[in-house]
JSON list of C-alpha atoms in Angstrom, two decimals:
[
{"chain": "F", "resi": 1, "resn": "MET", "atom": "CA", "xyz": [5.99, 15.86, 4.60]},
{"chain": "F", "resi": 2, "resn": "ARG", "atom": "CA", "xyz": [2.71, 14.06, 4.03]},
{"chain": "F", "resi": 3, "resn": "VAL", "atom": "CA", "xyz": [2.98, 10.49, 2.75]},
{"chain": "F", "resi": 4, "resn": "MET", "atom": "CA", "xyz": [0.20, 8.29, 1.41]},
{"chain": "F", "resi": 5, "resn": "CYS", "atom": "CA", "xyz": [0.18, 4.55, 0.78]},
{"chain": "F", "resi": 6, "resn": "ILE", "atom": "CA", "xyz": [-2.66, 3.23, -1.38]},
{"chain": "F", "resi": 7, "resn": "SER", "atom": "CA", "xyz": [-2.66, -0.55, -1.45]},
{"chain": "F", "resi": 8, "resn": "ALA", "atom": "CA", "xyz": [-5.11, -3.05, -2.86]},
{"chain": "F", "resi": 9, "resn": "HIS", "atom": "CA", "xyz": [-5.86, -5.16, 0.24]},
{"chain": "F", "resi": 10, "resn": "PRO", "atom": "CA", "xyz": [-5.64, -4.44, 3.97]},
{"chain": "F", "resi": 11, "resn": "ASP", "atom": "CA", "xyz": [-2.33, -6.31, 4.49]},
{"chain": "F", "resi": 12, "resn": "ASP", "atom": "CA", "xyz": [-0.43, -5.27, 1.35]},
{"chain": "F", "resi": 13, "resn": "MET", "atom": "CA", "xyz": [1.06, -2.22, 3.05]},
{"chain": "F", "resi": 14, "resn": "GLU", "atom": "CA", "xyz": [2.47, -4.23, 5.95]},
{"chain": "F", "resi": 15, "resn": "LEU", "atom": "CA", "xyz": [3.97, -6.81, 3.63]},
{"chain": "F", "resi": 16, "resn": "GLN", "atom": "CA", "xyz": [5.62, -4.44, 1.18]},
{"chain": "F", "resi": 17, "resn": "CYS", "atom": "CA", "xyz": [6.29, -1.01, 2.65]},
{"chain": "F", "resi": 18, "resn": "ALA", "atom": "CA", "xyz": [5.42, -0.74, 6.37]},
{"chain": "F", "resi": 19, "resn": "GLY", "atom": "CA", "xyz": [9.07, -0.33, 7.32]},
{"chain": "F", "resi": 20, "resn": "THR", "atom": "CA", "xyz": [9.42, 2.64, 5.00]},
{"chain": "F", "resi": 21, "resn": "LEU", "atom": "CA", "xyz": [6.24, 4.26, 6.30]},
{"chain": "F", "resi": 22, "resn": "LEU", "atom": "CA", "xyz": [7.42, 3.76, 9.89]},
{"chain": "F", "resi": 23, "resn": "LYS", "atom": "CA", "xyz": [10.67, 5.47, 8.94]},
{"chain": "F", "resi": 24, "resn": "CYS", "atom": "CA", "xyz": [8.67, 8.31, 7.37]},
{"chain": "F", "resi": 25, "resn": "LYS", "atom": "CA", "xyz": [6.71, 8.65, 10.61]},
{"chain": "F", "resi": 26, "resn": "ALA", "atom": "CA", "xyz": [9.93, 8.70, 12.62]},
{"chain": "F", "resi": 27, "resn": "ARG", "atom": "CA", "xyz": [11.28, 11.62, 10.60]},
{"chain": "F", "resi": 28, "resn": "GLY", "atom": "CA", "xyz": [8.10, 13.59, 11.35]},
{"chain": "F", "resi": 29, "resn": "ASP", "atom": "CA", "xyz": [5.90, 12.83, 8.33]},
{"chain": "F", "resi": 30, "resn": "GLU", "atom": "CA", "xyz": [2.13, 12.48, 8.46]},
{"chain": "F", "resi": 31, "resn": "VAL", "atom": "CA", "xyz": [1.32, 9.03, 7.08]},
{"chain": "F", "resi": 32, "resn": "TYR", "atom": "CA", "xyz": [-1.99, 8.12, 5.44]},
{"chain": "F", "resi": 33, "resn": "VAL", "atom": "CA", "xyz": [-2.82, 4.52, 4.56]},
{"chain": "F", "resi": 34, "resn": "CYS", "atom": "CA", "xyz": [-5.71, 3.62, 2.27]},
{"chain": "F", "resi": 35, "resn": "HIS", "atom": "CA", "xyz": [-6.70, 0.19, 0.96]},
{"chain": "F", "resi": 36, "resn": "VAL", "atom": "CA", "xyz": [-8.92, 0.00, -2.12]},
{"chain": "F", "resi": 37, "resn": "ASN", "atom": "CA", "xyz": [-10.35, -3.49, -1.49]},
{"chain": "F", "resi": 38, "resn": "ASN", "atom": "CA", "xyz": [-11.71, -4.72, 1.82]},
{"chain": "F", "resi": 39, "resn": "GLY", "atom": "CA", "xyz": [-10.26, -8.24, 1.68]},
{"chain": "F", "resi": 40, "resn": "SER", "atom": "CA", "xyz": [-13.70, -9.86, 1.58]},
{"chain": "F", "resi": 41, "resn": "LEU", "atom": "CA", "xyz": [-12.52, -12.98, -0.29]},
{"chain": "F", "resi": 42, "resn": "GLY", "atom": "CA", "xyz": [-9.32, -13.62, 1.65]},
{"chain": "F", "resi": 43, "resn": "HIS", "atom": "CA", "xyz": [-10.55, -16.76, 3.39]},
{"chain": "F", "resi": 44, "resn": "PHE", "atom": "CA", "xyz": [-12.15, -20.02, 2.28]},
{"chain": "F", "resi": 45, "resn": "GLU", "atom": "CA", "xyz": [-14.25, -20.57, 5.41]},
{"chain": "F", "resi": 46, "resn": "ILE", "atom": "CA", "xyz": [-15.18, -17.12, 6.77]},
{"chain": "F", "resi": 47, "resn": "MET", "atom": "CA", "xyz": [-17.92, -15.65, 4.58]},
{"chain": "F", "resi": 48, "resn": "PRO", "atom": "CA", "xyz": [-17.28, -12.34, 2.76]},
{"chain": "F", "resi": 49, "resn": "ASP", "atom": "CA", "xyz": [-19.86, -10.29, 4.68]},
{"chain": "F", "resi": 50, "resn": "GLU", "atom": "CA", "xyz": [-18.23, -11.33, 7.95]},
{"chain": "F", "resi": 51, "resn": "LEU", "atom": "CA", "xyz": [-14.63, -11.17, 6.74]},
{"chain": "F", "resi": 52, "resn": "ALA", "atom": "CA", "xyz": [-14.67, -7.68, 5.20]},
{"chain": "F", "resi": 53, "resn": "PRO", "atom": "CA", "xyz": [-15.35, -5.74, 8.44]},
{"chain": "F", "resi": 54, "resn": "MET", "atom": "CA", "xyz": [-12.92, -8.04, 10.25]},
{"chain": "F", "resi": 55, "resn": "ARG", "atom": "CA", "xyz": [-10.13, -7.20, 7.82]},
{"chain": "F", "resi": 56, "resn": "ILE", "atom": "CA", "xyz": [-10.89, -3.48, 7.86]},
{"chain": "F", "resi": 57, "resn": "GLN", "atom": "CA", "xyz": [-10.61, -3.56, 11.66]},
{"chain": "F", "resi": 58, "resn": "GLU", "atom": "CA", "xyz": [-7.31, -5.45, 11.42]},
{"chain": "F", "resi": 59, "resn": "ALA", "atom": "CA", "xyz": [-6.00, -2.70, 9.13]},
{"chain": "F", "resi": 60, "resn": "LYS", "atom": "CA", "xyz": [-7.16, -0.04, 11.58]},
{"chain": "F", "resi": 61, "resn": "ASN", "atom": "CA", "xyz": [-5.42, -1.85, 14.42]},
{"chain": "F", "resi": 62, "resn": "ALA", "atom": "CA", "xyz": [-2.14, -1.93, 12.49]},
{"chain": "F", "resi": 63, "resn": "CYS", "atom": "CA", "xyz": [-2.40, 1.77, 11.64]},
{"chain": "F", "resi": 64, "resn": "GLU", "atom": "CA", "xyz": [-3.20, 2.68, 15.24]},
{"chain": "F", "resi": 65, "resn": "MET", "atom": "CA", "xyz": [-0.13, 0.75, 16.37]},
{"chain": "F", "resi": 66, "resn": "ALA", "atom": "CA", "xyz": [2.02, 2.82, 14.01]},
{"chain": "F", "resi": 67, "resn": "GLY", "atom": "CA", "xyz": [0.30, 6.19, 14.41]},
{"chain": "F", "resi": 68, "resn": "PHE", "atom": "CA", "xyz": [-0.90, 6.23, 10.79]},
{"chain": "F", "resi": 69, "resn": "HIS", "atom": "CA", "xyz": [-4.17, 7.66, 9.49]},
{"chain": "F", "resi": 70, "resn": "HIS", "atom": "CA", "xyz": [-6.38, 4.83, 8.17]},
{"chain": "F", "resi": 71, "resn": "MET", "atom": "CA", "xyz": [-8.67, 5.07, 5.13]},
{"chain": "F", "resi": 72, "resn": "THR", "atom": "CA", "xyz": [-10.56, 2.53, 3.05]},
{"chain": "F", "resi": 73, "resn": "CYS", "atom": "CA", "xyz": [-12.45, 2.61, -0.24]},
{"chain": "F", "resi": 74, "resn": "ASP", "atom": "CA", "xyz": [-14.25, -0.54, 0.97]},
{"chain": "F", "resi": 75, "resn": "LEU", "atom": "CA", "xyz": [-14.59, -2.19, -2.44]},
{"chain": "F", "resi": 76, "resn": "GLY", "atom": "CA", "xyz": [-15.08, -5.94, -2.44]},
{"chain": "F", "resi": 77, "resn": "ASP", "atom": "CA", "xyz": [-12.28, -8.16, -3.67]},
{"chain": "F", "resi": 78, "resn": "PHE", "atom": "CA", "xyz": [-12.32, -8.53, -7.47]},
{"chain": "F", "resi": 79, "resn": "GLU", "atom": "CA", "xyz": [-14.64, -5.49, -7.69]},
{"chain": "F", "resi": 80, "resn": "SER", "atom": "CA", "xyz": [-12.07, -2.82, -8.56]},
{"chain": "F", "resi": 81, "resn": "TYR", "atom": "CA", "xyz": [-11.79, -1.86, -12.23]},
{"chain": "F", "resi": 82, "resn": "TYR", "atom": "CA", "xyz": [-9.27, 0.48, -13.79]},
{"chain": "F", "resi": 83, "resn": "GLN", "atom": "CA", "xyz": [-11.76, 2.22, -16.11]},
{"chain": "F", "resi": 84, "resn": "ASN", "atom": "CA", "xyz": [-14.47, 2.73, -13.48]},
{"chain": "F", "resi": 85, "resn": "ARG", "atom": "CA", "xyz": [-14.88, 6.48, -13.12]},
{"chain": "F", "resi": 86, "resn": "ASP", "atom": "CA", "xyz": [-16.76, 6.25, -9.82]},
{"chain": "F", "resi": 87, "resn": "GLN", "atom": "CA", "xyz": [-13.85, 4.34, -8.31]},
{"chain": "F", "resi": 88, "resn": "LYS", "atom": "CA", "xyz": [-11.38, 6.91, -9.63]},
{"chain": "F", "resi": 89, "resn": "ASN", "atom": "CA", "xyz": [-13.50, 9.61, -8.00]},
{"chain": "F", "resi": 90, "resn": "ILE", "atom": "CA", "xyz": [-13.37, 7.81, -4.66]},
{"chain": "F", "resi": 91, "resn": "LEU", "atom": "CA", "xyz": [-9.59, 7.82, -4.87]},
{"chain": "F", "resi": 92, "resn": "VAL", "atom": "CA", "xyz": [-9.48, 11.45, -6.00]},
{"chain": "F", "resi": 93, "resn": "ALA", "atom": "CA", "xyz": [-11.35, 12.34, -2.82]},
{"chain": "F", "resi": 94, "resn": "LYS", "atom": "CA", "xyz": [-9.02, 10.24, -0.64]},
{"chain": "F", "resi": 95, "resn": "ILE", "atom": "CA", "xyz": [-5.90, 11.73, -2.24]},
{"chain": "F", "resi": 96, "resn": "ARG", "atom": "CA", "xyz": [-7.23, 15.26, -1.84]},
{"chain": "F", "resi": 97, "resn": "GLU", "atom": "CA", "xyz": [-8.02, 14.59, 1.81]},
{"chain": "F", "resi": 98, "resn": "ALA", "atom": "CA", "xyz": [-4.44, 13.44, 2.45]},
{"chain": "F", "resi": 99, "resn": "ASN", "atom": "CA", "xyz": [-2.84, 15.98, 0.07]},
{"chain": "F", "resi": 100, "resn": "PRO", "atom": "CA", "xyz": [0.39, 13.94, 0.05]},
{"chain": "F", "resi": 101, "resn": "ASP", "atom": "CA", "xyz": [3.86, 14.92, -1.10]},
{"chain": "F", "resi": 102, "resn": "PHE", "atom": "CA", "xyz": [4.20, 11.44, -2.58]},
{"chain": "F", "resi": 103, "resn": "ILE", "atom": "CA", "xyz": [2.24, 8.21, -2.91]},
{"chain": "F", "resi": 104, "resn": "ILE", "atom": "CA", "xyz": [3.37, 4.60, -2.58]},
{"chain": "F", "resi": 105, "resn": "THR", "atom": "CA", "xyz": [1.12, 2.13, -4.37]},
{"chain": "F", "resi": 106, "resn": "MET", "atom": "CA", "xyz": [0.96, -1.29, -6.00]},
{"chain": "F", "resi": 107, "resn": "HIS", "atom": "CA", "xyz": [3.17, -2.18, -8.96]},
{"chain": "F", "resi": 108, "resn": "PRO", "atom": "CA", "xyz": [1.22, -2.14, -12.26]},
{"chain": "F", "resi": 109, "resn": "ASP", "atom": "CA", "xyz": [2.58, -5.56, -13.24]},
{"chain": "F", "resi": 110, "resn": "ASP", "atom": "CA", "xyz": [1.68, -7.79, -10.32]},
{"chain": "F", "resi": 111, "resn": "TYR", "atom": "CA", "xyz": [0.15, -11.22, -9.95]},
{"chain": "F", "resi": 112, "resn": "MET", "atom": "CA", "xyz": [-3.56, -10.46, -9.50]},
{"chain": "F", "resi": 113, "resn": "CYS", "atom": "CA", "xyz": [-6.21, -8.15, -10.82]},
{"chain": "F", "resi": 114, "resn": "ASP", "atom": "CA", "xyz": [-6.91, -6.10, -7.66]},
{"chain": "F", "resi": 115, "resn": "HIS", "atom": "CA", "xyz": [-3.24, -5.14, -7.40]},
{"chain": "F", "resi": 116, "resn": "VAL", "atom": "CA", "xyz": [-3.09, -4.07, -11.04]},
{"chain": "F", "resi": 117, "resn": "ALA", "atom": "CA", "xyz": [-6.40, -2.21, -10.84]},
{"chain": "F", "resi": 118, "resn": "ALA", "atom": "CA", "xyz": [-5.31, -0.32, -7.71]},
{"chain": "F", "resi": 119, "resn": "SER", "atom": "CA", "xyz": [-2.06, 0.73, -9.38]},
{"chain": "F", "resi": 120, "resn": "ASN", "atom": "CA", "xyz": [-3.77, 2.03, -12.49]},
{"chain": "F", "resi": 121, "resn": "LEU", "atom": "CA", "xyz": [-6.57, 3.73, -10.57]},
{"chain": "F", "resi": 122, "resn": "VAL", "atom": "CA", "xyz": [-4.01, 5.57, -8.45]},
{"chain": "F", "resi": 123, "resn": "PHE", "atom": "CA", "xyz": [-1.99, 6.66, -11.49]},
{"chain": "F", "resi": 124, "resn": "ASP", "atom": "CA", "xyz": [-5.04, 8.38, -12.96]},
{"chain": "F", "resi": 125, "resn": "ALA", "atom": "CA", "xyz": [-6.54, 9.63, -9.70]},
{"chain": "F", "resi": 126, "resn": "ALA", "atom": "CA", "xyz": [-3.28, 11.25, -8.59]},
{"chain": "F", "resi": 127, "resn": "PHE", "atom": "CA", "xyz": [-3.35, 13.48, -11.67]},
{"chain": "F", "resi": 128, "resn": "MET", "atom": "CA", "xyz": [-7.10, 14.09, -11.57]},
{"chain": "F", "resi": 129, "resn": "ALA", "atom": "CA", "xyz": [-6.80, 15.16, -7.92]},
{"chain": "F", "resi": 130, "resn": "SER", "atom": "CA", "xyz": [-4.58, 18.09, -8.97]},
{"chain": "F", "resi": 131, "resn": "VAL", "atom": "CA", "xyz": [-7.14, 19.62, -11.38]},
{"chain": "F", "resi": 132, "resn": "PRO", "atom": "CA", "xyz": [-9.16, 22.25, -9.47]},
{"chain": "F", "resi": 133, "resn": "HIS", "atom": "CA", "xyz": [-12.24, 22.25, -11.72]},
{"chain": "F", "resi": 134, "resn": "TYR", "atom": "CA", "xyz": [-12.66, 18.47, -11.50]},
{"chain": "F", "resi": 135, "resn": "MET", "atom": "CA", "xyz": [-14.86, 17.66, -8.49]},
{"chain": "F", "resi": 136, "resn": "PRO", "atom": "CA", "xyz": [-14.50, 21.32, -7.40]},
{"chain": "F", "resi": 137, "resn": "GLU", "atom": "CA", "xyz": [-16.40, 20.70, -4.17]},
{"chain": "F", "resi": 138, "resn": "ILE", "atom": "CA", "xyz": [-13.18, 19.18, -2.76]},
{"chain": "F", "resi": 139, "resn": "PRO", "atom": "CA", "xyz": [-10.01, 21.35, -2.85]},
{"chain": "F", "resi": 140, "resn": "ALA", "atom": "CA", "xyz": [-7.40, 20.04, -5.29]},
{"chain": "F", "resi": 141, "resn": "THR", "atom": "CA", "xyz": [-3.98, 18.78, -4.25]},
{"chain": "F", "resi": 142, "resn": "ASP", "atom": "CA", "xyz": [-1.11, 21.24, -4.27]},
{"chain": "F", "resi": 143, "resn": "LYS", "atom": "CA", "xyz": [0.58, 19.48, -7.18]},
{"chain": "F", "resi": 144, "resn": "VAL", "atom": "CA", "xyz": [0.68, 16.36, -9.34]},
{"chain": "F", "resi": 145, "resn": "VAL", "atom": "CA", "xyz": [1.78, 13.78, -6.78]},
{"chain": "F", "resi": 146, "resn": "PRO", "atom": "CA", "xyz": [4.92, 11.68, -7.42]},
{"chain": "F", "resi": 147, "resn": "ILE", "atom": "CA", "xyz": [4.35, 7.92, -7.22]},
{"chain": "F", "resi": 148, "resn": "TYR", "atom": "CA", "xyz": [6.56, 5.04, -6.08]},
{"chain": "F", "resi": 149, "resn": "TYR", "atom": "CA", "xyz": [5.64, 1.42, -6.74]},
{"chain": "F", "resi": 150, "resn": "MET", "atom": "CA", "xyz": [6.11, -1.11, -3.94]},
{"chain": "F", "resi": 151, "resn": "GLU", "atom": "CA", "xyz": [7.43, -4.64, -4.25]},
{"chain": "F", "resi": 152, "resn": "THR", "atom": "CA", "xyz": [5.49, -7.20, -6.27]},
{"chain": "F", "resi": 153, "resn": "ALA", "atom": "CA", "xyz": [4.38, -10.43, -4.59]},
{"chain": "F", "resi": 154, "resn": "TYR", "atom": "CA", "xyz": [7.52, -12.44, -3.74]},
{"chain": "F", "resi": 155, "resn": "GLY", "atom": "CA", "xyz": [9.58, -9.93, -5.74]},
{"chain": "F", "resi": 156, "resn": "ILE", "atom": "CA", "xyz": [8.77, -11.58, -9.08]},
{"chain": "F", "resi": 157, "resn": "GLY", "atom": "CA", "xyz": [10.06, -9.44, -11.95]},
{"chain": "F", "resi": 158, "resn": "PHE", "atom": "CA", "xyz": [10.78, -6.53, -9.61]},
{"chain": "F", "resi": 159, "resn": "ILE", "atom": "CA", "xyz": [14.07, -4.64, -9.86]},
{"chain": "F", "resi": 160, "resn": "PRO", "atom": "CA", "xyz": [14.18, -1.72, -7.40]},
{"chain": "F", "resi": 161, "resn": "THR", "atom": "CA", "xyz": [15.44, 1.68, -8.44]},
{"chain": "F", "resi": 162, "resn": "GLU", "atom": "CA", "xyz": [15.48, 2.93, -4.82]},
{"chain": "F", "resi": 163, "resn": "TYR", "atom": "CA", "xyz": [16.02, 1.26, -1.45]},
{"chain": "F", "resi": 164, "resn": "VAL", "atom": "CA", "xyz": [15.07, 2.19, 2.10]},
{"chain": "F", "resi": 165, "resn": "ASP", "atom": "CA", "xyz": [17.00, 0.77, 5.06]},
{"chain": "F", "resi": 166, "resn": "ILE", "atom": "CA", "xyz": [14.29, -0.50, 7.43]},
{"chain": "F", "resi": 167, "resn": "THR", "atom": "CA", "xyz": [16.55, -2.42, 9.83]},
{"chain": "F", "resi": 168, "resn": "GLU", "atom": "CA", "xyz": [15.55, -0.26, 12.80]},
{"chain": "F", "resi": 169, "resn": "PHE", "atom": "CA", "xyz": [11.85, -0.71, 12.01]},
{"chain": "F", "resi": 170, "resn": "PHE", "atom": "CA", "xyz": [11.67, -4.32, 10.89]},
{"chain": "F", "resi": 171, "resn": "ASP", "atom": "CA", "xyz": [10.38, -5.77, 14.17]},
{"chain": "F", "resi": 172, "resn": "LYS", "atom": "CA", "xyz": [7.58, -3.19, 14.25]},
{"chain": "F", "resi": 173, "resn": "LYS", "atom": "CA", "xyz": [6.72, -4.04, 10.64]},
{"chain": "F", "resi": 174, "resn": "ILE", "atom": "CA", "xyz": [6.24, -7.67, 11.69]},
{"chain": "F", "resi": 175, "resn": "GLU", "atom": "CA", "xyz": [4.09, -6.63, 14.67]},
{"chain": "F", "resi": 176, "resn": "MET", "atom": "CA", "xyz": [1.87, -4.68, 12.30]},
{"chain": "F", "resi": 177, "resn": "LEU", "atom": "CA", "xyz": [1.66, -7.61, 9.91]},
{"chain": "F", "resi": 178, "resn": "LEU", "atom": "CA", "xyz": [0.52, -9.87, 12.73]},
{"chain": "F", "resi": 179, "resn": "CYS", "atom": "CA", "xyz": [-2.43, -7.56, 13.38]},
{"chain": "F", "resi": 180, "resn": "HIS", "atom": "CA", "xyz": [-3.96, -9.29, 10.36]},
{"chain": "F", "resi": 181, "resn": "LYS", "atom": "CA", "xyz": [-4.88, -12.40, 12.31]},
{"chain": "F", "resi": 182, "resn": "SER", "atom": "CA", "xyz": [-7.49, -13.59, 9.82]},
{"chain": "F", "resi": 183, "resn": "GLN", "atom": "CA", "xyz": [-4.68, -13.93, 7.27]},
{"chain": "F", "resi": 184, "resn": "SER", "atom": "CA", "xyz": [-1.73, -15.06, 9.39]},
{"chain": "F", "resi": 185, "resn": "GLU", "atom": "CA", "xyz": [-3.69, -17.84, 11.11]},
{"chain": "F", "resi": 186, "resn": "TRP", "atom": "CA", "xyz": [-5.48, -18.95, 7.93]},
{"chain": "F", "resi": 187, "resn": "LEU", "atom": "CA", "xyz": [-2.32, -19.12, 5.83]},
{"chain": "F", "resi": 188, "resn": "ALA", "atom": "CA", "xyz": [-0.52, -21.09, 8.54]},
{"chain": "F", "resi": 189, "resn": "GLU", "atom": "CA", "xyz": [-3.36, -23.58, 8.95]},
{"chain": "F", "resi": 190, "resn": "HIS", "atom": "CA", "xyz": [-4.50, -23.94, 5.35]},
{"chain": "F", "resi": 191, "resn": "ASP", "atom": "CA", "xyz": [-1.39, -23.37, 3.25]},
{"chain": "F", "resi": 192, "resn": "ASN", "atom": "CA", "xyz": [1.41, -24.05, 5.75]},
{"chain": "F", "resi": 193, "resn": "VAL", "atom": "CA", "xyz": [2.72, -20.56, 4.99]},
{"chain": "F", "resi": 194, "resn": "ASP", "atom": "CA", "xyz": [4.51, -18.47, 7.62]},
{"chain": "F", "resi": 195, "resn": "TYR", "atom": "CA", "xyz": [3.08, -15.01, 6.99]},
{"chain": "F", "resi": 196, "resn": "THR", "atom": "CA", "xyz": [6.09, -13.25, 8.47]},
{"chain": "F", "resi": 197, "resn": "GLU", "atom": "CA", "xyz": [8.91, -15.40, 7.11]},
{"chain": "F", "resi": 198, "resn": "GLY", "atom": "CA", "xyz": [8.27, -14.42, 3.49]},
{"chain": "F", "resi": 199, "resn": "SER", "atom": "CA", "xyz": [8.43, -10.76, 4.48]},
{"chain": "F", "resi": 200, "resn": "ARG", "atom": "CA", "xyz": [11.68, -11.38, 6.36]},
{"chain": "F", "resi": 201, "resn": "ILE", "atom": "CA", "xyz": [13.26, -13.17, 3.39]},
{"chain": "F", "resi": 202, "resn": "ILE", "atom": "CA", "xyz": [12.36, -10.42, 0.90]},
{"chain": "F", "resi": 203, "resn": "SER", "atom": "CA", "xyz": [13.54, -7.71, 3.31]},
{"chain": "F", "resi": 204, "resn": "MET", "atom": "CA", "xyz": [16.84, -9.53, 3.88]},
{"chain": "F", "resi": 205, "resn": "PHE", "atom": "CA", "xyz": [17.28, -10.00, 0.12]},
{"chain": "F", "resi": 206, "resn": "ARG", "atom": "CA", "xyz": [16.72, -6.31, -0.57]},
{"chain": "F", "resi": 207, "resn": "GLY", "atom": "CA", "xyz": [19.03, -5.51, 2.33]},
{"chain": "F", "resi": 208, "resn": "LEU", "atom": "CA", "xyz": [21.71, -7.73, 0.81]},
{"chain": "F", "resi": 209, "resn": "GLN", "atom": "CA", "xyz": [21.39, -5.81, -2.44]},
{"chain": "F", "resi": 210, "resn": "CYS", "atom": "CA", "xyz": [22.01, -2.44, -0.80]},
{"chain": "F", "resi": 211, "resn": "GLY", "atom": "CA", "xyz": [24.35, -3.38, 2.05]},
{"chain": "F", "resi": 212, "resn": "VAL", "atom": "CA", "xyz": [22.07, -3.34, 5.11]},
{"chain": "F", "resi": 213, "resn": "LYS", "atom": "CA", "xyz": [20.29, -6.02, 7.17]},
{"chain": "F", "resi": 214, "resn": "TYR", "atom": "CA", "xyz": [16.73, -5.28, 6.08]},
{"chain": "F", "resi": 215, "resn": "ALA", "atom": "CA", "xyz": [15.46, -3.05, 3.28]},
{"chain": "F", "resi": 216, "resn": "GLU", "atom": "CA", "xyz": [12.41, -2.36, 1.14]},
{"chain": "F", "resi": 217, "resn": "GLY", "atom": "CA", "xyz": [12.71, -1.67, -2.56]},
{"chain": "F", "resi": 218, "resn": "PHE", "atom": "CA", "xyz": [10.74, 0.68, -4.78]},
{"chain": "F", "resi": 219, "resn": "VAL", "atom": "CA", "xyz": [10.46, 1.72, -8.41]},
{"chain": "F", "resi": 220, "resn": "GLN", "atom": "CA", "xyz": [9.78, 5.36, -9.14]},
{"chain": "F", "resi": 221, "resn": "CYS", "atom": "CA", "xyz": [6.99, 6.12, -11.59]},
{"chain": "F", "resi": 222, "resn": "LYS", "atom": "CA", "xyz": [8.74, 7.99, -14.36]},
{"chain": "F", "resi": 223, "resn": "ALA", "atom": "CA", "xyz": [6.08, 10.12, -16.00]},
{"chain": "F", "resi": 224, "resn": "ALA", "atom": "CA", "xyz": [5.89, 13.81, -16.84]},
{"chain": "F", "resi": 225, "resn": "LEU", "atom": "CA", "xyz": [5.12, 16.06, -13.85]},
{"chain": "F", "resi": 226, "resn": "LYS", "atom": "CA", "xyz": [5.45, 13.14, -11.40]},
{"chain": "F", "resi": 227, "resn": "MET", "atom": "CA", "xyz": [9.21, 13.49, -10.87]},
{"chain": "F", "resi": 228, "resn": "VAL", "atom": "CA", "xyz": [11.04, 15.90, -8.54]},
{"chain": "F", "resi": 229, "resn": "PRO", "atom": "CA", "xyz": [14.76, 16.72, -8.24]},
{"chain": "F", "resi": 230, "resn": "GLN", "atom": "CA", "xyz": [15.15, 15.48, -4.65]},
{"chain": "F", "resi": 231, "resn": "ARG", "atom": "CA", "xyz": [14.77, 12.21, -2.74]},
{"chain": "F", "resi": 232, "resn": "LEU", "atom": "CA", "xyz": [11.37, 11.83, -1.11]},
{"chain": "F", "resi": 233, "resn": "LEU", "atom": "CA", "xyz": [11.73, 8.36, 0.37]},
{"chain": "F", "resi": 234, "resn": "PRO", "atom": "CA", "xyz": [13.37, 8.34, 3.82]}
]
């Protein structure tokens, strides 16, 4: 299968679904990772024009470590808008390039605007990508792509409908997360936040819910044409 994760920022994938994507890779899937925003405002001291390429490179490093294909829309933080047609077209092109069997993306009810915008942009773009006469210069996807929503920040208001046992892949997930040095070091110094411990706690909590050591939870997007009669998650 071909799997695509479309997150808002460069480190959202590692925080919320890297274990699942590693498990997809292990079963033989091609994995494509795209972040909509470039993380330009994710630091109080490093200026946006310096930080954005730094964070894109960190995302590339994490993907290279895992054997994933890396993509970026390279939009500045707080510059993604759900009703922006040009931004939808960028995502249509990315989705058509990957031609995935399913997409994992942000939950539409999360704590900040880039996460919500990414979720809604993906919902529309995934359908638009399947219409051959829309942007006909790029071949359409084979079908309307099913969507799964990843965990919200700190799991607030999130009740999974599906779980993936990531116990075997948890250590690698943390290694990938630590590729984002601009964030892990900044959060530790400025906010006294252990970047990895929060991910461990959430993964243990989801594991407790489904009877394994570490797990990631997802909610399936239940919309016409986006559902299939078999399990797609690993």
